[in-house]
Amino acid sequence: MAELIVALDFENAEEAYKLAEKVRGIVPWVKVGLELFVAEGPSMVKKFKDMGFSVFLDLKLYDIPNTVKGAAKSALLSGADLLTIHLSGGKRMAEAALEVSRAAGERMKIFGVSVLTSFDEGEVIGFDGKLAELVELLAKGAGEWGMHGIVCSGHEVEKIKSFAPQLKCLTPGIRLDGNNTSDDQRRVMTPYRAVMLGSDYLVVGRPITRAEDPRAAALSINAQIEKAMAELKA
Ligand code: C5P
């Protein structure tokens, strides 16, 4: 079953709790990203866990293996269920995070970020190829290193699943109107289509957090997820 994650991209805890309360019971996951984490710290994670959510701690770690290992340990202690690292940090860095996860019975999963969706062609220093090739290279690494999953656009899911079916795909850039590019996201997709293509987790921010009725927005995304899951089963 594909699962919905609401991205709580707020600058303080109060706003984040208010939104979380509105979608409690219908959205299984919340994402705590850098903005909220830097402002409020690991106690947020515990609070969301107490509210009944699973927590995706999107810290996109990138540092020497020993430092990443320490940060992953702290993330585990905070209660996070899923932590992100940059795949470009390489095999030893990934293994440092995975070691922490394995020592805890893989209670906290480690997902790899491939190429940030904000990168345009030609912007990655020292890489002349197409960004899609780089995503593929990094995803192959993620598969070989034993990562639990990868953060990728819905457009890349099918390809990644073809060579690493065990990798869970977590997809941002979800829009209820799949053609809407009125904000900073460019490669967008509807929840229905992302699930049909094989996404396992949909991370949705503004379409829920800025909706007039966040609960109704989340319910309509859930309805699309359920419709796609039913069709995939049939
Ligand atoms: O508001 P919106 O639905 O665009 O939010 C998407 C969320 O997914 C944000 O929290 C953003 O940080 C995250 N994300 C992304 N692209 C990535 C990785 C994470 O948009 N490649």
GROMACS .gro file of C-alpha atoms and ligand atoms in nm, residues 7 9 31 58 60 113 115-117 151 172-175 183-185 203-207 209, ligand 1:
model
   44
    7ALA     CA    1   0.559   1.768   0.465
    9ASP     CA    2   0.752   2.283   0.610
   31LYS     CA    3   0.791   1.486   0.730
   58ASP     CA    4   1.444   1.454   0.597
   60LYS     CA    5   1.964   1.481   0.374
  113VAL     CA    6   1.855   1.132  -0.212
  115VAL     CA    7   1.991   1.439  -0.754
  116LEU     CA    8   1.797   1.727  -0.601
  117THR     CA    9   1.501   1.817  -0.821
  151VAL     CA   10   1.389   0.977  -0.304
  172PRO     CA   11   0.782   1.447  -0.397
  173GLY     CA   12   0.636   1.684  -0.657
  174ILE     CA   13   0.281   1.554  -0.615
  175ARG     CA   14   0.002   1.781  -0.733
  183ASP     CA   15   0.516   2.697  -0.782
  184ASP     CA   16   0.882   2.586  -0.771
  185GLN     CA   17   0.815   2.219  -0.849
  203VAL     CA   18   0.545   1.331   0.014
  204VAL     CA   19   0.304   1.621  -0.021
  205GLY     CA   20   0.353   1.968   0.121
  206ARG     CA   21   0.170   2.272  -0.006
  207PRO     CA   22  -0.127   2.097  -0.173
  209THR     CA   23  -0.061   2.258   0.410
  235C5P     O1   24   0.509   2.164  -0.111
  235C5P     P1   25   0.559   2.045  -0.188
  235C5P     O2   26   0.452   1.939  -0.211
  235C5P     O3   27   0.631   2.083  -0.315
  235C5P     O4   28   0.664   1.978  -0.089
  235C5P     C1   29   0.744   1.870  -0.130
  235C5P     C2   30   0.830   1.827  -0.016
  235C5P     O5   31   0.919   1.728  -0.065
  235C5P     C3   32   0.917   1.938   0.043
  235C5P     O6   33   0.921   1.913   0.183
  235C5P     C4   34   1.052   1.919  -0.018
  235C5P     O7   35   1.158   1.953   0.069
  235C5P     C5   36   1.054   1.767  -0.041
  235C5P     N1   37   1.144   1.725  -0.148
  235C5P     C6   38   1.135   1.769  -0.280
  235C5P     N2   39   1.225   1.726  -0.374
  235C5P     C7   40   1.321   1.639  -0.341
  235C5P     C8   41   1.331   1.594  -0.209
  235C5P     C9   42   1.241   1.639  -0.114
  235C5P     O8   43   1.046   1.846  -0.312
  235C5P     N3   44   1.403   1.593  -0.434
   0.00000   0.00000   0.00000
